[in-house]
Amino acid sequence: ERAGLVVSEIRVGDYQGKDRVVFELDGRGTPGYAVDYVDTPTQQGSGFPIELDGDSFLQVTIFDQVLPTETDLTEIAVGTVAADEATDVAGVAFAGQFEGQAQAVIGLDGTDRPFTAFLLQNPTRLVVDIER
């Protein structure tokens, strides 16, 4: 059965000396995802610029999304999530979803840094750990 999820919460903090961004997902199934650096963040579908503080930008795309209007799930509002001051994350912009893909951009202070991305379960979460 195909997954049907929405991003319900985004958290930013320090985890064992790394910057950690957690995307919590409500719904059913296991999502696909893609994480990569982009020069200029733009909103999928429209191409409008995503306004976000930072020197480098890590784009996060989460697949297998379902429109919250078609379910009883509640998706986080489009907008910027403030970062923990203990991190080098300038902020996280949630740009919403388009054609089953949720989009967020992590703004970082400084240049591109190595990162890892992985899923956790119970509840379903996509975790992005960024080296400092």
mmCIF file of C-alpha atoms in Angstrom:
data_model
loop_
_atom_site.group_PDB
_atom_site.id
_atom_site.type_symbol
_atom_site.label_atom_id
_atom_site.label_comp_id
_atom_site.label_asym_id
_atom_site.label_seq_id
_atom_site.Cartn_x
_atom_site.Cartn_y
_atom_site.Cartn_z
ATOM 1 C CA GLU A 1 0.000 0.000 0.000
ATOM 2 C CA ARG A 2 1.276 3.438 -0.906
ATOM 3 C CA ALA A 3 2.287 5.779 1.918
ATOM 4 C CA GLY A 4 0.123 8.784 2.755
ATOM 5 C CA LEU A 5 1.847 11.309 5.012
ATOM 6 C CA VAL A 6 2.026 14.991 5.921
ATOM 7 C CA VAL A 7 4.761 16.981 7.665
ATOM 8 C CA SER A 8 3.262 17.745 11.076
ATOM 9 C CA GLU A 9 6.234 19.317 12.870
ATOM 10 C CA ILE A 10 9.775 20.575 12.237
ATOM 11 C CA ARG A 11 12.318 20.792 15.061
ATOM 12 C CA VAL A 12 15.861 22.191 15.068
ATOM 13 C CA GLY A 13 18.506 21.620 17.705
ATOM 14 C CA ASP A 14 21.954 20.478 18.707
ATOM 15 C CA TYR A 15 22.559 16.725 18.830
ATOM 16 C CA GLN A 16 25.972 15.417 19.868
ATOM 17 C CA GLY A 17 27.783 18.390 18.342
ATOM 18 C CA LYS A 18 25.838 18.321 15.069
ATOM 19 C CA ASP A 19 22.989 20.485 13.859
ATOM 20 C CA ARG A 20 19.866 18.302 13.709
ATOM 21 C CA VAL A 21 16.664 19.066 11.829
ATOM 22 C CA VAL A 22 13.767 16.655 12.391
ATOM 23 C CA PHE A 23 10.713 16.453 10.140
ATOM 24 C CA GLU A 24 7.938 14.608 11.957
ATOM 25 C CA LEU A 25 5.385 12.923 9.692
ATOM 26 C CA ASP A 26 1.812 11.889 10.453
ATOM 27 C CA GLY A 27 -0.082 9.329 8.436
ATOM 28 C CA ARG A 28 0.764 5.862 7.208
ATOM 29 C CA GLY A 29 3.706 4.270 5.464
ATOM 30 C CA THR A 30 7.369 5.019 4.875
ATOM 31 C CA PRO A 31 8.296 8.085 2.795
ATOM 32 C CA GLY A 32 10.967 8.510 0.194
ATOM 33 C CA TYR A 33 13.157 11.584 0.420
ATOM 34 C CA ALA A 34 15.941 13.563 -1.261
ATOM 35 C CA VAL A 35 18.330 16.006 0.415
ATOM 36 C CA ASP A 36 20.867 18.131 -1.444
ATOM 37 C CA TYR A 37 22.421 21.578 -1.586
ATOM 38 C CA VAL A 38 20.934 24.202 -3.918
ATOM 39 C CA ASP A 39 22.384 27.580 -4.882
ATOM 40 C CA THR A 40 19.123 29.499 -4.905
ATOM 41 C CA PRO A 41 16.090 27.960 -3.199
ATOM 42 C CA THR A 42 12.909 28.211 -5.242
ATOM 43 C CA GLN A 43 9.446 26.886 -4.582
ATOM 44 C CA GLN A 44 8.563 23.748 -6.511
ATOM 45 C CA GLY A 45 5.807 24.234 -9.036
ATOM 46 C CA SER A 46 5.897 28.048 -9.109
ATOM 47 C CA GLY A 47 9.638 28.769 -9.175
ATOM 48 C CA PHE A 48 9.141 31.690 -6.770
ATOM 49 C CA PRO A 49 12.149 32.390 -4.531
ATOM 50 C CA ILE A 50 12.092 31.027 -0.989
ATOM 51 C CA GLU A 51 13.158 33.810 1.345
ATOM 52 C CA LEU A 52 15.414 32.408 4.052
ATOM 53 C CA ASP A 53 18.429 33.581 6.020
ATOM 54 C CA GLY A 54 21.664 31.704 5.487
ATOM 55 C CA ASP A 55 24.797 31.433 3.367
ATOM 56 C CA SER A 56 24.127 27.948 2.003
ATOM 57 C CA PHE A 57 20.873 26.055 1.497
ATOM 58 C CA LEU A 58 20.052 22.399 1.958
ATOM 59 C CA GLN A 59 16.824 21.425 0.172
ATOM 60 C CA VAL A 60 14.730 18.609 1.615
ATOM 61 C CA THR A 61 12.065 16.898 -0.497
ATOM 62 C CA ILE A 62 9.796 14.326 1.148
ATOM 63 C CA PHE A 63 7.793 12.089 -1.182
ATOM 64 C CA ASP A 64 4.540 10.187 -0.600
ATOM 65 C CA GLN A 65 2.612 13.158 0.777
ATOM 66 C CA VAL A 66 -1.174 13.353 0.827
ATOM 67 C CA LEU A 67 -3.247 16.515 0.787
ATOM 68 C CA PRO A 68 -4.429 17.195 4.332
ATOM 69 C CA THR A 69 -7.782 18.349 2.950
ATOM 70 C CA GLU A 70 -8.348 14.758 1.786
ATOM 71 C CA THR A 71 -7.679 13.302 5.272
ATOM 72 C CA ASP A 72 -8.022 14.167 8.936
ATOM 73 C CA LEU A 73 -4.255 14.873 9.151
ATOM 74 C CA THR A 74 -2.913 18.317 10.039
ATOM 75 C CA GLU A 75 0.068 19.642 8.091
ATOM 76 C CA ILE A 76 2.443 22.267 9.508
ATOM 77 C CA ALA A 77 1.765 25.749 8.135
ATOM 78 C CA VAL A 78 3.874 27.111 5.297
ATOM 79 C CA GLY A 79 6.492 29.456 6.740
ATOM 80 C CA THR A 80 9.789 29.621 8.567
ATOM 81 C CA VAL A 81 10.711 27.637 11.660
ATOM 82 C CA ALA A 82 13.174 29.384 13.969
ATOM 83 C CA ALA A 83 16.377 27.573 14.802
ATOM 84 C CA ASP A 84 17.912 26.856 18.187
ATOM 85 C CA GLU A 85 20.573 29.492 18.901
ATOM 86 C CA ALA A 86 23.037 26.719 19.783
ATOM 87 C CA THR A 87 23.138 25.663 16.112
ATOM 88 C CA ASP A 88 24.537 27.021 12.846
ATOM 89 C CA VAL A 89 21.088 26.703 11.279
ATOM 90 C CA ALA A 90 19.740 30.126 10.293
ATOM 91 C CA GLY A 91 16.201 28.764 9.878
ATOM 92 C CA VAL A 92 14.061 26.209 8.080
ATOM 93 C CA ALA A 93 11.488 27.268 5.486
ATOM 94 C CA PHE A 94 8.584 24.889 4.890
ATOM 95 C CA ALA A 95 7.301 25.615 1.370
ATOM 96 C CA GLY A 96 4.343 23.223 1.485
ATOM 97 C CA GLN A 97 3.675 20.410 -0.924
ATOM 98 C CA PHE A 98 3.170 20.094 -4.646
ATOM 99 C CA GLU A 99 2.088 16.947 -6.478
ATOM 100 C CA GLY A 100 2.730 14.689 -3.495
ATOM 101 C CA GLN A 101 6.101 16.156 -2.528
ATOM 102 C CA ALA A 102 6.703 18.293 0.565
ATOM 103 C CA GLN A 103 9.519 20.823 0.264
ATOM 104 C CA ALA A 104 11.634 22.461 2.940
ATOM 105 C CA VAL A 105 14.899 24.373 2.832
ATOM 106 C CA ILE A 106 17.430 24.509 5.650
ATOM 107 C CA GLY A 107 19.383 27.784 5.702
ATOM 108 C CA LEU A 108 22.896 27.390 7.119
ATOM 109 C CA ASP A 109 25.446 29.899 8.343
ATOM 110 C CA GLY A 110 28.688 29.347 6.412
ATOM 111 C CA THR A 111 29.497 27.085 3.495
ATOM 112 C CA ASP A 112 28.159 23.655 2.516
ATOM 113 C CA ARG A 113 28.939 21.001 5.127
ATOM 114 C CA PRO A 114 28.673 17.216 5.135
ATOM 115 C CA PHE A 115 25.307 15.847 6.247
ATOM 116 C CA THR A 116 23.468 12.582 6.726
ATOM 117 C CA ALA A 117 19.755 11.908 6.356
ATOM 118 C CA PHE A 118 17.835 8.911 7.663
ATOM 119 C CA LEU A 119 14.396 7.768 8.788
ATOM 120 C CA LEU A 120 13.236 6.869 12.289
ATOM 121 C CA GLN A 121 9.952 5.175 13.172
ATOM 122 C CA ASN A 122 7.300 5.385 15.923
ATOM 123 C CA PRO A 123 6.592 8.154 15.091
ATOM 124 C CA THR A 124 7.855 8.479 11.508
ATOM 125 C CA ARG A 125 10.604 11.099 11.258
ATOM 126 C CA LEU A 126 13.118 12.216 8.659
ATOM 127 C CA VAL A 127 16.295 13.332 10.422
ATOM 128 C CA VAL A 128 18.979 15.515 8.813
ATOM 129 C CA ASP A 129 22.249 15.763 10.783
ATOM 130 C CA ILE A 130 24.661 18.456 9.586
ATOM 131 C CA GLU A 131 28.339 18.586 10.587
ATOM 132 C CA ARG A 132 29.621 21.767 12.191
#
